[in-house]
Short mmCIF file of C-alpha atoms in Angstrom, two decimals:
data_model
loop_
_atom_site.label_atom_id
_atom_site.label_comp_id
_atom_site.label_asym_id
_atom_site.label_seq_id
_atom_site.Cartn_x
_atom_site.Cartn_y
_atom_site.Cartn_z
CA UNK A 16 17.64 49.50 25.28
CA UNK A 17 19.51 46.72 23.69
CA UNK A 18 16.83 45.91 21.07
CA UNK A 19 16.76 49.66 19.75
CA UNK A 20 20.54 50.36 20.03
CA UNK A 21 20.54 46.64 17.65
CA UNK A 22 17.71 47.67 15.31
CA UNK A 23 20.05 51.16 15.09
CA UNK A 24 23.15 49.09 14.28
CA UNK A 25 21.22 46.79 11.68
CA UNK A 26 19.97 49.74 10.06
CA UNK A 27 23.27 51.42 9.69
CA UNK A 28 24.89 48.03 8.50
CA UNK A 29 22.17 47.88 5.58
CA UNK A 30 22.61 51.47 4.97
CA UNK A 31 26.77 50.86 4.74
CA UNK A 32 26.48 47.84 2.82
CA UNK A 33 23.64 48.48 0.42
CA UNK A 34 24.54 52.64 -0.64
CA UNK A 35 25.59 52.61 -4.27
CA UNK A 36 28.86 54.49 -3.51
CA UNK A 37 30.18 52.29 -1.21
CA UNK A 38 28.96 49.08 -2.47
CA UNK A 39 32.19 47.10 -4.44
CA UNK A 40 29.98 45.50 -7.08
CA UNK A 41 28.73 48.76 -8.27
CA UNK A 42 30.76 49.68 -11.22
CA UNK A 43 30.59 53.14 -12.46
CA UNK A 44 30.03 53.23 -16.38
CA UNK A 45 33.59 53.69 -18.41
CA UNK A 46 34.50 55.98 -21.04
CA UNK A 47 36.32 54.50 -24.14
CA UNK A 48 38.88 56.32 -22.86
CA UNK A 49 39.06 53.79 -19.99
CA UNK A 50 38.56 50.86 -21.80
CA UNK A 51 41.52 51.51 -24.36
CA UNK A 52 43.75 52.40 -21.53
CA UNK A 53 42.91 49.06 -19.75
CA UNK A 54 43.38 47.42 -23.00
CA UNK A 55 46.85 48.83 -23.66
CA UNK A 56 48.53 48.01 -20.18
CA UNK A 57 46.99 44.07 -21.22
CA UNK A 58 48.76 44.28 -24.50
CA UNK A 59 52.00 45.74 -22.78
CA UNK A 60 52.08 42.81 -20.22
CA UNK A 61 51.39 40.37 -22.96
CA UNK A 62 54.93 41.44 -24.32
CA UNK A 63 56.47 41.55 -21.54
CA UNK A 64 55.39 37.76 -21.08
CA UNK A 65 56.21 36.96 -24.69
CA UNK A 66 59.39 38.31 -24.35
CA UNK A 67 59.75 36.38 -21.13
CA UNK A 68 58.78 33.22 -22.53
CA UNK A 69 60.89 33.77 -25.56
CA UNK A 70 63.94 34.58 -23.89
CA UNK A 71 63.47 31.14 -21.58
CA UNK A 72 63.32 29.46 -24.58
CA UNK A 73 59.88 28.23 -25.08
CA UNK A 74 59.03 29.96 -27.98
CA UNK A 75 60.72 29.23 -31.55
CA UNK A 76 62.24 32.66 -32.87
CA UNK A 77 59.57 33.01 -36.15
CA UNK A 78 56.50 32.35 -33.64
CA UNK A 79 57.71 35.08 -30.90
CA UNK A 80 58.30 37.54 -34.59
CA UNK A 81 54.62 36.94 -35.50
CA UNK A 82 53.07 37.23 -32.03
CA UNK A 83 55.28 39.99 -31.19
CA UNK A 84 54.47 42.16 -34.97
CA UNK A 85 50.56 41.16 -33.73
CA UNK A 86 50.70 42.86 -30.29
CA UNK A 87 52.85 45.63 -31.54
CA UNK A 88 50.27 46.21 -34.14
CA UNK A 89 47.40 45.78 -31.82
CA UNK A 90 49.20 48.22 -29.33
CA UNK A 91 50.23 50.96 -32.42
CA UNK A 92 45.79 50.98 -32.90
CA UNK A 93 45.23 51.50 -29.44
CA UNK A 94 47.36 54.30 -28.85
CA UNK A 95 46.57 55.78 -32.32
CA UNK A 96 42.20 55.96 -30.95
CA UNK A 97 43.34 56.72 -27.66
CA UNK A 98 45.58 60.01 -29.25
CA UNK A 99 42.20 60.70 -31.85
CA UNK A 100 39.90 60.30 -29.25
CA UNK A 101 42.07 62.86 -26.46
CA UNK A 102 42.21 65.64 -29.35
CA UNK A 103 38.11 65.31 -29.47
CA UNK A 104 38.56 66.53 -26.30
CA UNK A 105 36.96 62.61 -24.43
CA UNK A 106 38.67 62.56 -21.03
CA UNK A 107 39.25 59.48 -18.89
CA UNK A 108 37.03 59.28 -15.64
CA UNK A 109 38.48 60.45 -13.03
CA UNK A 110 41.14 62.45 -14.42
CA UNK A 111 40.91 66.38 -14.72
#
């Protein structure tokens, strides 16, 4: 009785472990969507950071202008696909 009811546990475990849904290194495919989304809360942090940074006093005040115009400008592209690519109709995954 104990072999079967372990054989029956083992075979669930697998089964839990090994089913594509449940399974944490499966990674469902992303949209562009997705990706530019993911992209734009990296670029926000970065300035938040910069801005961190500059107002502690490690960064000299024409080196936080540049990287600040850069990520601003990176950040203005991102938004500007993500708003083209939304009036195409592309939707994120998982949202309606």
């Amino acid at each position: 009785m104990g072999a079967i009811a372990g054989v029956v546990l083992t075979i669930a475990l697998f089964a839990f472990v090994f089913w594509p849904e449940k399974n944490p290194f499966f990674q469902a495919d992303k949209t562009r969507i997705d990706y530019l989304r993911e992209r734009k809360d990296v670029i926000y942090e970065n300035l938040r950071d910069l801005n961190f940074e500059y107002l502690a006093g490690k960064y000299p005040e024409q080196d936080y202008a540049e990287q600040r115009a850069s990520l601003e400008d990176e950040a203005a592209q991102v938004i500007a696909e993500m708003d083209t690519l939304e009036q195409r109709g592309m939707r994120a995954r998982g949202r309606a």
